[in-house]
Amino acid sequence: MKILLVAVNASYMHTSLAIRSISNYLKSQIEKDNTSELEVYTEEFTINQPYAEILRKIADSNADVVVFSTYIWNTCVIEKIIPDVKKVLDVIIGAGGPEFSYAPEVYFSKLKALDFIVNGEGEITCWDFFSELSNKGFSKRDFSFINFINIPGLYFYDRNQSKVITTGLRDLISDLDTIPFCYPELLTENSDPDHKIYYFESSRGCPYSCSYCLSSVDKSVRFKSIEKVFAELKIFLDADVGLVKFVDRTYNLQPDRYISIWNYILNNHNGKTMFHFEIEAEFLTEEALEFLQKVPKGIMQFEIGVQSCNEKTLLAIHRSPNVERLAQNVKRIPSTIHQHLDLIAGLPYEDLAAFGLSYDFVMALKPDALQLGFLKILHGTDMEKYAKENGWKWQENAVYETFSTPYMSFKDIMYLKDVEVLTDAFWNKHNFNSTCKFLFRYLSPWKFITELCDFCHKQKTFEAARRDLYWYDILFNFFEFARKNVLFMELNQECYDVLYDTLRYDFVSSGKKGNFPQWYHHRYDKDKHRNLLQQKGLLHSTRLAFAITEFEAFDYDVRSDEPEKAKGNFELLITYNG
């Protein structure tokens, strides 16, 4: 009997940990059972692939059973394809993953071609179910849930009585070491380590109860043995993969354990692989913070969920309100570790003004990136019940993003969508570092970004096609508008003169330019350019030296922390990678 496990990923770079974990577990069990007639295959697509291409590939598999891995980002594709697979292939169709398993009634009623749903961890459930299917010599056309009622972890639909049948919950897998390594292709040459993201779990479950998160449903945390973790990390390191993302919902639970993993990575690093961790910064221990001081650049990056600095909000969503401890620890994480801090818009008790306080709180921590997310009301979470009872409105279908709350209107949410665009352009991409560094000594980031957002609305900026260089023009025009209209009492005329220089410096530093915009005064001097190249010993090849450098003069020392305190003629040689 041929089993096909299908993932539809958000992008080509992503890899599906779910179908890999299940398929490799099934293959390990097949090896142990000489009588098994199961054959297991996987296919991974992307949500942007041509629909007909996906359907054809599945049909060509001639599988007896096709099971789809579902989550909010691929549901629209899966819903569309399941009925059509049934039309082109005589097959039993199932689905698993959080999206379908937390709303079986919804999906059985929508999809008449759906035969079963896997509920919870799928490795053992799939083995038991597929083995039973194979042993019973099933008929695809006479498939009946009655034969499998004693296998826990499944949902079926009794279409005669129009109700969902559950076979009960399956016990969680206690020994994660029984699950084989999910990327065996890395042990061969049949892999693409430079262009894929590899996901890795050293634990399952989460002890916390964040009301919006599905991980809060499973509070039983289980760990792989440290020996297995080290052995599997070695495979990633030996294969020189580019990025490994730990999917542990909260990585830093057991200090001795998580520090030992960090230490293994540090001591065995290959000079290439980046490891990504989701951490709760307020729970980092002193030992962990001291360890991080010796981690060089290019080895680790952290994703830290702040979500809000409003204590009432944090308590309402069952998160730790100790934001001061979080801030202290984030400040102690060295700059060699890329930090990505998250905020969520649409939470309880947070209007635009309160959200602005959270925005400034996070920006004061100077993250490498601030991700502004929007609350998603997921099936099966505490937030789903809370939102229904308290007047939230959200998307009818996946991804279930919030439209409005008792504290934010739809217009407010859309406004924050534009703030998200500006935050990404002016902070996350690091194209305006000098300008932001100077500006935020005088203005709060929230005040700046909201005034800029209002200006952009008037200019219809968000309706236009935008490239990175476009934002320099926007910011220059905004500063001119602010200067003429005295928009910021905190900025005097000299501040705007400094901002003009920092903006020019950011622009010229962003890459070699063939042309300069109308607002940009290029104070170029070829002889001085040549002299600076000579002083730096870069004139080995004159053509190359001029091609990978630029000369520019400024009225202020734009490279200093306080450029306004040093006025004069500052002639700089800008060097580009080349």
Coordinates of C-alpha atoms in Angstrom, one line a residue:
M1 CA 0.0 0.0 0.0
K2 CA 1.4 3.3 -1.1
I3 CA 1.2 6.3 1.3
L4 CA 1.9 9.9 0.1
L5 CA 2.5 12.6 2.7
V6 CA 2.1 16.1 1.2
A7 CA 3.2 19.5 2.4
V8 CA 2.5 22.8 0.8
N9 CA 5.0 25.2 2.1
A10 CA 4.9 29.0 2.2
S11 CA 8.1 29.3 0.1
Y12 CA 10.7 27.2 -1.7
M13 CA 13.2 27.8 1.2
H14 CA 10.9 26.2 3.8
T15 CA 11.0 22.5 4.6
S16 CA 8.2 20.6 6.2
L17 CA 9.3 19.1 9.5
A18 CA 5.9 17.4 10.1
I19 CA 5.8 15.2 7.0
R20 CA 9.5 14.4 7.4
S21 CA 9.2 13.4 11.0
I22 CA 6.2 11.1 10.2
S23 CA 7.7 9.6 7.0
N24 CA 11.0 8.8 8.6
Y25 CA 9.3 7.3 11.7
L26 CA 7.1 5.2 9.4
K27 CA 10.2 4.0 7.4
S28 CA 12.0 3.1 10.6
Q29 CA 9.0 1.0 11.7
I30 CA 8.7 -0.7 8.3
E31 CA 12.4 -1.7 8.6
K32 CA 11.6 -3.4 11.9
D33 CA 8.4 -5.1 10.5
N34 CA 9.4 -7.5 7.7
T35 CA 5.7 -8.2 7.0
S36 CA 4.7 -4.6 6.3
E37 CA 3.7 -3.8 2.8
L38 CA 3.6 -0.1 3.3
E39 CA 5.5 2.2 1.0
V40 CA 5.9 5.8 2.2
Y41 CA 6.7 8.8 0.0
T42 CA 6.7 12.6 0.5
E43 CA 6.1 15.6 -1.8
E44 CA 6.7 19.2 -0.9
F45 CA 5.1 22.0 -2.9
T46 CA 4.8 25.8 -2.3
I47 CA 1.6 27.9 -2.1
N48 CA 2.8 29.8 -5.2
Q49 CA 3.2 26.8 -7.5
P50 CA 0.8 26.4 -10.4
Y51 CA -2.2 24.5 -9.1
A52 CA -2.3 22.1 -12.0
E53 CA 1.3 21.2 -11.4
I54 CA 0.6 20.2 -7.8
L55 CA -2.5 18.2 -8.8
R56 CA -0.7 16.4 -11.6
K57 CA 2.2 15.4 -9.3
I58 CA -0.1 14.0 -6.7
A59 CA -2.1 12.1 -9.4
D60 CA 1.1 10.7 -10.9
S61 CA 2.0 9.2 -7.5
N62 CA -0.8 6.5 -7.8
A63 CA -1.0 6.6 -4.0
D64 CA -3.6 4.6 -2.1
V65 CA -3.7 7.1 0.7
V66 CA -2.8 10.9 0.5
V67 CA -2.4 12.9 3.7
F68 CA -1.9 16.6 3.8
S69 CA -0.1 18.6 6.4
T70 CA -2.1 21.7 7.2
Y71 CA -1.5 25.0 8.9
I72 CA -3.0 28.5 8.5
W73 CA -0.7 29.5 5.6
N74 CA -1.6 26.6 3.3
T75 CA -5.2 25.9 4.1
C76 CA -6.6 27.8 1.1
V77 CA -4.6 25.6 -1.2
I78 CA -5.4 22.4 0.7
E79 CA -9.1 23.1 0.7
K80 CA -9.1 23.6 -3.0
I81 CA -7.0 20.6 -3.9
I82 CA -8.6 17.8 -1.7
P83 CA -11.9 17.6 -3.8
D84 CA -9.9 17.5 -7.0
V85 CA -7.5 14.9 -5.9
K86 CA -10.5 12.6 -5.2
K87 CA -11.7 13.2 -8.8
V88 CA -8.4 12.3 -10.5
L89 CA -7.2 9.5 -8.1
D90 CA -9.0 6.6 -6.5
V91 CA -7.7 7.4 -3.1
I92 CA -8.3 7.8 0.7
I93 CA -7.6 11.4 1.7
G94 CA -6.6 12.5 5.2
A95 CA -5.2 15.7 6.8
G96 CA -3.3 16.5 9.9
G97 CA -1.8 19.5 11.6
P98 CA -3.2 22.2 13.8
E99 CA -5.5 23.8 11.3
F100 CA -7.7 20.8 10.6
S101 CA -7.3 18.9 13.8
Y102 CA -8.6 21.8 16.0
A103 CA -11.7 22.3 13.8
P104 CA -12.7 18.8 12.4
E105 CA -16.4 19.7 12.2
V106 CA -15.6 22.7 10.0
Y107 CA -13.4 20.8 7.5
F108 CA -15.5 17.6 7.3
S109 CA -18.5 19.8 6.5
K110 CA -16.6 21.8 3.9
L111 CA -14.8 18.9 2.3
K112 CA -16.9 15.8 1.4
A113 CA -13.8 14.2 -0.1
L114 CA -12.0 14.2 3.3
D115 CA -12.0 10.8 4.9
F116 CA -10.0 11.2 8.1
I117 CA -8.1 13.8 10.2
V118 CA -5.1 12.9 12.4
N119 CA -5.4 14.6 15.8
G120 CA -2.2 15.4 17.7
E121 CA 1.2 14.0 17.1
G122 CA 1.1 11.9 14.0
E123 CA 4.0 9.5 14.1
I124 CA 2.5 6.6 16.0
T125 CA -1.1 7.3 15.0
C126 CA -0.1 7.1 11.3
W127 CA 1.8 3.9 11.8
D128 CA -1.0 2.2 13.6
F129 CA -3.7 3.4 11.2
F130 CA -1.8 2.7 7.9
S131 CA -0.7 -0.8 9.2
E132 CA -4.3 -1.6 10.0
L133 CA -5.5 -0.3 6.6
S134 CA -2.9 -2.5 4.9
N135 CA -3.6 -5.6 7.1
K136 CA -7.4 -5.5 6.5
G137 CA -7.0 -5.3 2.8
F138 CA -9.3 -2.3 2.7
S139 CA -11.5 -1.1 -0.1
K140 CA -11.0 2.5 -1.0
R141 CA -14.6 2.8 -2.1
D142 CA -16.0 1.1 1.0
F143 CA -13.8 2.9 3.5
S144 CA -15.4 3.0 6.9
F145 CA -14.3 4.5 10.2
I146 CA -15.9 1.6 12.0
N147 CA -12.9 -0.7 11.4
F148 CA -10.5 1.8 13.0
I149 CA -12.4 3.0 16.1
N150 CA -9.9 1.5 18.4
I151 CA -6.9 3.5 17.1
P152 CA -6.6 6.7 19.1
G153 CA -5.7 10.0 17.5
L154 CA -8.2 10.0 14.6
Y155 CA -11.3 11.9 13.5
F156 CA -13.8 10.4 11.1
Y157 CA -17.1 11.7 9.8
D158 CA -20.3 9.7 10.0
R159 CA -22.1 11.1 7.0
N160 CA -25.2 9.1 7.8
Q161 CA -25.6 10.8 11.2
S162 CA -23.7 14.0 10.1
K163 CA -21.4 14.0 13.1
V164 CA -17.7 13.8 13.8
I165 CA -16.5 10.6 15.3
T166 CA -13.4 10.7 17.5
T167 CA -11.3 7.7 18.5
G168 CA -10.0 9.6 21.5
L169 CA -6.7 11.3 22.3
R170 CA -3.5 9.4 21.9
D171 CA -0.8 9.6 24.6
L172 CA 2.0 12.0 23.7
I173 CA 5.3 10.5 22.6
S174 CA 7.3 10.2 25.7
D175 CA 10.6 9.3 24.1
L176 CA 11.5 11.7 21.3
D177 CA 14.7 9.6 20.6
T178 CA 12.4 7.1 18.8
I179 CA 11.9 9.6 16.0
P180 CA 14.7 9.4 13.4
F181 CA 16.6 12.4 12.1
C182 CA 14.3 14.3 9.7
Y183 CA 16.9 15.2 7.0
P184 CA 18.7 12.0 6.0
E185 CA 19.4 13.5 2.6
L186 CA 22.0 15.6 4.3
L187 CA 24.0 12.4 4.7
T188 CA 24.1 12.1 0.9
E189 CA 24.7 14.6 -1.9
N190 CA 20.9 14.8 -2.6
S191 CA 20.3 18.1 -0.7
D192 CA 20.4 21.9 -1.2
P193 CA 21.9 23.1 2.1
D194 CA 22.5 26.7 0.9
H195 CA 18.9 27.4 -0.2
K196 CA 16.7 25.7 2.4
I197 CA 15.8 26.4 6.0
Y198 CA 16.2 23.3 8.1
Y199 CA 13.9 23.0 11.2
F200 CA 15.0 21.1 14.3
E201 CA 13.2 20.2 17.5
S202 CA 15.1 19.3 20.6
S203 CA 11.8 19.4 22.6
R204 CA 8.1 19.3 22.2
G205 CA 5.4 21.1 24.2
C206 CA 5.4 24.4 26.1
P207 CA 4.8 25.0 29.8
Y208 CA 3.3 28.5 29.2
S209 CA -0.3 29.4 28.5
C210 CA -0.2 32.3 26.1
S211 CA -3.9 32.5 25.1
Y212 CA -3.4 33.2 21.4
C213 CA -0.9 30.3 20.9
L214 CA -1.7 26.6 20.0
S215 CA 1.4 25.5 21.8
S216 CA -0.3 26.4 25.1
V217 CA -2.6 23.4 24.5
D218 CA 0.2 20.9 25.0
K219 CA 1.9 21.8 28.4
S220 CA 3.7 18.5 28.7
V221 CA 7.3 19.3 27.7
R222 CA 9.4 16.4 26.5
F223 CA 13.1 16.5 25.5
K224 CA 15.3 14.6 23.2
S225 CA 18.4 13.2 24.9
I226 CA 21.3 15.6 24.8
E227 CA 23.4 12.9 23.1
K228 CA 20.9 12.7 20.2
V229 CA 20.7 16.4 19.9
F230 CA 24.5 16.7 19.6
A231 CA 24.6 13.9 17.0
E232 CA 21.9 15.5 14.9
L233 CA 23.4 19.0 15.2
K234 CA 26.7 17.5 13.9
I235 CA 24.9 16.4 10.7
F236 CA 23.8 20.0 10.1
L237 CA 27.3 21.3 10.8
D238 CA 29.0 18.7 8.7
A239 CA 26.6 19.4 5.8
D240 CA 27.4 23.2 6.0
V241 CA 23.7 24.1 5.9
G242 CA 23.0 27.8 6.0
L243 CA 20.2 28.1 8.6
V244 CA 18.8 25.8 11.3
K245 CA 15.7 27.0 13.1
F246 CA 15.0 25.4 16.5
V247 CA 11.2 25.0 16.6
D248 CA 11.2 24.4 20.4
R249 CA 8.4 26.7 21.5
T250 CA 10.5 28.1 24.3
Y251 CA 14.1 27.0 24.0
N252 CA 15.5 28.3 27.3
L253 CA 13.6 26.1 29.7
Q254 CA 16.3 24.1 31.4
P255 CA 19.5 26.2 31.9
D256 CA 22.0 23.3 32.1
R257 CA 20.5 21.7 29.0
Y258 CA 20.1 24.8 26.7
I259 CA 23.5 26.2 27.6
S260 CA 25.2 22.8 26.9
I261 CA 23.6 22.9 23.4
W262 CA 24.9 26.4 22.8
N263 CA 28.3 25.3 24.0
Y264 CA 28.3 22.4 21.6
I265 CA 27.4 24.7 18.7
L266 CA 30.1 27.2 19.7
N267 CA 32.8 24.5 20.1
N268 CA 32.0 22.7 16.9
H269 CA 30.9 25.6 14.6
N270 CA 31.8 25.3 10.9
G271 CA 32.0 29.1 10.3
K272 CA 28.8 29.0 8.2
T273 CA 25.7 27.7 9.8
M274 CA 23.3 30.1 11.6
F275 CA 21.2 28.7 14.5
H276 CA 17.9 30.4 15.2
F277 CA 16.2 30.2 18.7
E278 CA 12.9 31.4 20.1
I279 CA 13.5 32.4 23.7
E280 CA 11.8 34.0 26.6
A281 CA 14.4 36.7 27.5
E282 CA 13.2 37.4 31.0
F283 CA 14.0 33.8 32.0
L284 CA 17.6 33.8 30.8
T285 CA 19.9 33.0 33.7
E286 CA 23.0 34.8 34.8
E287 CA 25.1 31.9 33.5
A288 CA 23.4 32.0 30.2
L289 CA 23.9 35.8 29.8
E290 CA 27.6 35.4 30.7
F291 CA 28.0 32.5 28.2
L292 CA 26.5 34.7 25.4
Q293 CA 29.2 37.3 25.8
K294 CA 31.7 34.9 24.1
V295 CA 29.5 34.0 21.1
P296 CA 31.0 35.5 17.9
K297 CA 28.9 37.0 15.1
G298 CA 27.3 34.7 12.6
I299 CA 26.4 31.7 14.9
M300 CA 23.2 32.5 16.7
Q301 CA 20.1 34.6 16.2
F302 CA 17.2 35.1 18.7
E303 CA 13.5 35.7 18.2
I304 CA 12.1 37.2 21.3
G305 CA 8.3 37.7 21.8
V306 CA 7.7 40.9 23.7
Q307 CA 4.1 41.2 22.3
S308 CA 3.3 44.2 24.6
C309 CA 4.6 46.2 27.6
N310 CA 1.1 46.8 29.0
E311 CA 0.8 44.8 32.2
K312 CA -2.9 44.5 32.0
T313 CA -2.6 43.2 28.4
L314 CA 0.0 40.7 29.3
L315 CA -2.0 39.3 32.2
A316 CA -5.1 39.0 30.0
I317 CA -3.2 36.8 27.5
H318 CA -1.5 34.8 30.3
R319 CA 2.1 36.1 29.7
S320 CA 4.7 37.1 32.2
P321 CA 4.3 40.9 33.0
N322 CA 8.0 41.2 34.0
V323 CA 8.9 43.4 31.1
E324 CA 11.6 45.2 33.1
R325 CA 13.5 42.0 33.6
L326 CA 13.0 41.2 29.9
A327 CA 14.4 44.6 29.0
Q328 CA 17.4 44.2 31.3
N329 CA 18.3 40.8 29.8
V330 CA 17.8 41.9 26.1
K331 CA 20.2 44.8 26.7
R332 CA 22.8 42.3 28.0
I333 CA 22.6 40.1 24.9
P334 CA 25.7 41.1 22.9
S335 CA 25.4 42.7 19.4
T336 CA 27.1 39.6 17.9
I337 CA 23.7 37.9 18.3
H338 CA 21.0 39.1 15.9
Q339 CA 17.9 40.0 17.9
H340 CA 14.4 39.9 16.3
L341 CA 11.8 41.3 18.7
D342 CA 8.0 40.8 18.2
L343 CA 5.0 42.9 19.0
I344 CA 1.4 41.9 18.4
A345 CA -1.3 44.4 17.5
G346 CA -4.9 43.6 18.4
L347 CA -4.4 42.4 21.9
P348 CA -6.8 43.1 24.8
Y349 CA -6.7 46.5 26.5
E350 CA -4.4 48.0 23.9
D351 CA -5.5 50.9 21.7
L352 CA -3.3 52.9 19.4
A353 CA -1.8 55.0 22.2
A354 CA -1.1 51.9 24.3
F355 CA 0.4 50.2 21.4
G356 CA 2.6 53.2 20.8
L357 CA 4.1 52.8 24.3
S358 CA 4.9 49.2 23.5
Y359 CA 6.5 50.2 20.2
D360 CA 8.7 52.8 21.9
F361 CA 9.5 50.2 24.7
V362 CA 10.8 47.7 22.1
M363 CA 12.6 50.3 20.0
A364 CA 14.5 51.5 23.1
L365 CA 16.0 48.1 23.2
K366 CA 17.5 48.7 19.7
P367 CA 16.6 45.3 18.2
D368 CA 18.1 44.3 14.9
A369 CA 14.5 43.9 13.7
L370 CA 11.1 44.7 15.1
Q371 CA 8.4 42.4 13.7
L372 CA 5.0 44.0 14.0
G373 CA 2.5 41.1 13.9
F374 CA -1.3 41.1 14.0
L375 CA -3.3 38.9 16.4
K376 CA -4.6 35.7 14.7
I377 CA -7.6 34.1 16.3
L378 CA -6.7 30.4 16.0
H379 CA -9.0 27.4 16.4
G380 CA -8.6 25.7 19.7
T381 CA -7.0 28.6 21.6
D382 CA -8.2 30.3 24.7
M383 CA -8.1 33.5 22.7
E384 CA -10.8 32.1 20.3
K385 CA -13.3 31.8 23.1
Y386 CA -12.2 35.2 24.6
A387 CA -12.5 37.0 21.3
K388 CA -16.0 35.6 20.6
E389 CA -17.2 36.7 24.0
N390 CA -15.7 40.2 23.9
G391 CA -16.4 41.6 20.5
W392 CA -13.3 40.8 18.4
K393 CA -13.8 40.6 14.6
W394 CA -11.5 38.7 12.4
Q395 CA -11.1 37.0 9.0
E396 CA -13.6 34.3 8.3
N397 CA -11.0 32.0 6.8
A398 CA -7.3 31.4 7.4
V399 CA -5.2 33.2 8.4
Y400 CA -7.9 34.5 10.9
E401 CA -6.2 37.9 11.4
T402 CA -7.9 40.4 13.6
F403 CA -10.0 43.1 11.9
S404 CA -11.1 45.1 14.9
T405 CA -11.2 44.9 18.7
P406 CA -13.1 46.8 21.4
Y407 CA -9.9 49.0 21.6
M408 CA -8.9 49.3 17.9
S409 CA -11.1 49.9 14.9
F410 CA -10.5 48.4 11.5
K411 CA -9.1 51.7 10.4
D412 CA -6.6 51.5 13.3
I413 CA -5.5 48.0 12.3
M414 CA -5.0 49.1 8.7
Y415 CA -3.0 52.1 10.0
L416 CA -0.7 49.8 11.8
K417 CA -0.3 47.8 8.6
D418 CA 1.3 50.9 7.1
V419 CA 3.4 51.5 10.3
E420 CA 4.6 47.9 9.7
V421 CA 5.7 48.8 6.2
L422 CA 7.6 51.9 7.4
T423 CA 9.2 50.1 10.3
D424 CA 10.5 47.5 7.9
A425 CA 11.8 50.2 5.4
F426 CA 13.4 52.6 7.9
W427 CA 14.5 50.3 10.7
N428 CA 14.6 46.6 9.9
K429 CA 16.5 46.9 6.6
H430 CA 19.3 49.0 8.2
N431 CA 19.4 51.5 5.3
F432 CA 18.9 54.5 7.6
N433 CA 21.1 53.7 10.6
S434 CA 22.8 57.1 10.9
T435 CA 19.6 59.1 10.4
C436 CA 17.6 57.0 12.9
K437 CA 20.5 57.1 15.4
F438 CA 20.5 60.9 15.4
L439 CA 16.7 61.3 15.1
F440 CA 15.8 59.0 18.0
R441 CA 17.9 61.1 20.4
Y442 CA 15.3 63.8 20.0
L443 CA 12.1 62.1 19.0
S444 CA 10.4 58.9 20.2
P445 CA 10.3 56.3 17.4
W446 CA 6.5 56.1 17.7
K447 CA 6.1 59.9 17.2
F448 CA 8.4 59.8 14.2
I449 CA 6.8 56.8 12.5
T450 CA 3.2 58.0 13.0
E451 CA 3.9 61.5 11.7
L452 CA 5.7 59.9 8.8
C453 CA 2.8 57.6 8.2
D454 CA 0.4 60.5 8.1
F455 CA 2.6 62.3 5.6
C456 CA 2.8 59.2 3.5
H457 CA -0.9 58.9 3.4
K458 CA -1.2 62.4 2.1
Q459 CA 1.4 61.7 -0.5
K460 CA -0.3 58.4 -1.5
T461 CA 3.0 56.6 -0.8
F462 CA 1.4 53.3 0.1
E463 CA -0.4 53.2 -3.3
A464 CA 2.8 53.6 -5.3
A465 CA 5.4 51.0 -6.4
R466 CA 8.3 51.2 -3.9
R467 CA 11.9 50.2 -4.1
D468 CA 14.5 50.7 -1.3
L469 CA 15.9 53.9 -3.0
Y470 CA 12.4 55.4 -3.1
W471 CA 12.4 55.7 0.7
Y472 CA 15.3 58.2 0.7
D473 CA 13.2 60.5 -1.5
I474 CA 10.2 60.1 0.9
L475 CA 12.3 60.9 4.0
F476 CA 13.9 63.9 2.4
N477 CA 10.5 65.3 1.5
F478 CA 9.2 64.5 4.9
F479 CA 12.0 66.4 6.6
E480 CA 11.5 69.4 4.4
F481 CA 7.8 69.3 5.2
A482 CA 8.5 69.0 8.9
R483 CA 11.0 71.8 8.9
K484 CA 8.7 74.3 7.1
N485 CA 5.6 73.4 9.2
V486 CA 7.5 73.1 12.5
L487 CA 6.1 69.6 12.9
F488 CA 8.5 68.7 15.7
M489 CA 9.2 71.2 18.4
E490 CA 12.1 69.0 19.6
L491 CA 14.1 69.7 16.3
N492 CA 15.7 73.1 15.6
Q493 CA 17.0 74.2 12.2
E494 CA 20.5 72.8 12.8
C495 CA 18.9 69.4 13.6
Y496 CA 17.4 69.4 10.1
D497 CA 20.8 70.3 8.7
V498 CA 22.4 67.4 10.5
L499 CA 19.5 65.1 9.3
Y500 CA 20.2 66.2 5.7
D501 CA 23.8 65.1 6.1
T502 CA 23.0 61.8 7.8
L503 CA 20.4 61.1 5.1
R504 CA 23.1 61.7 2.4
Y505 CA 25.5 59.5 4.3
D506 CA 23.0 56.7 4.6
F507 CA 22.1 57.0 0.9
V508 CA 25.7 57.0 -0.4
S509 CA 26.6 54.2 2.0
S510 CA 23.9 51.9 0.7
G511 CA 25.7 51.1 -2.5
K512 CA 27.6 52.6 -5.5
K513 CA 25.3 55.0 -7.3
G514 CA 25.2 55.7 -11.0
N515 CA 22.9 58.7 -10.5
F516 CA 22.0 60.8 -7.6
P517 CA 18.5 62.1 -6.9
Q518 CA 17.6 65.8 -7.3
W519 CA 17.7 66.5 -3.6
Y520 CA 21.2 65.1 -3.1
H521 CA 24.1 67.5 -3.3
H522 CA 27.1 65.4 -4.4
R523 CA 30.2 67.2 -3.3
Y524 CA 32.5 65.1 -5.4
D525 CA 36.2 65.9 -6.0
K526 CA 38.1 63.3 -8.1
D527 CA 41.6 64.4 -6.9
K528 CA 40.6 64.1 -3.3
H529 CA 39.0 60.8 -4.0
R530 CA 42.3 59.6 -5.5
N531 CA 44.3 61.0 -2.6
L532 CA 42.2 59.1 -0.1
L533 CA 42.5 55.9 -2.1
Q534 CA 46.3 56.4 -2.0
Q535 CA 46.3 57.0 1.7
K536 CA 44.4 53.8 2.2
G537 CA 46.6 51.8 -0.1
L538 CA 43.8 50.9 -2.4
L539 CA 45.2 52.1 -5.7
H540 CA 46.5 48.7 -6.9
S541 CA 43.9 48.8 -9.7
T542 CA 42.7 52.4 -10.4
R543 CA 39.5 51.3 -12.2
L544 CA 38.5 48.8 -9.6
A545 CA 39.4 51.2 -6.7
F546 CA 37.1 53.9 -8.1
A547 CA 34.4 51.4 -8.9
I548 CA 34.1 50.1 -5.3
T549 CA 34.5 53.4 -3.5
E550 CA 32.9 56.8 -3.3
F551 CA 34.1 60.2 -2.1
E552 CA 31.8 62.5 -0.3
A553 CA 32.1 65.6 1.9
F554 CA 29.8 66.5 4.8
D555 CA 29.2 69.5 7.0
Y556 CA 28.9 67.3 10.1
D557 CA 30.8 64.3 11.5
V558 CA 28.1 61.9 10.4
R559 CA 30.0 58.9 11.8
S560 CA 30.1 60.2 15.4
D561 CA 27.5 59.6 18.1
E562 CA 26.8 63.3 18.3
P563 CA 27.4 64.7 14.8
E564 CA 26.0 68.2 15.7
K565 CA 28.9 68.8 18.0
A566 CA 31.5 68.6 15.2
K567 CA 30.8 71.1 12.3
G568 CA 33.3 71.6 9.5
N569 CA 34.4 69.9 6.4
F570 CA 34.4 66.1 6.7
E571 CA 35.8 64.3 3.6
L572 CA 35.1 60.6 3.7
L573 CA 36.0 57.6 1.5
I574 CA 33.0 55.2 1.4
T575 CA 34.1 51.6 0.6
Y576 CA 31.7 49.0 -0.9
N577 CA 32.0 45.3 -1.1
G578 CA 33.5 44.3 -4.4

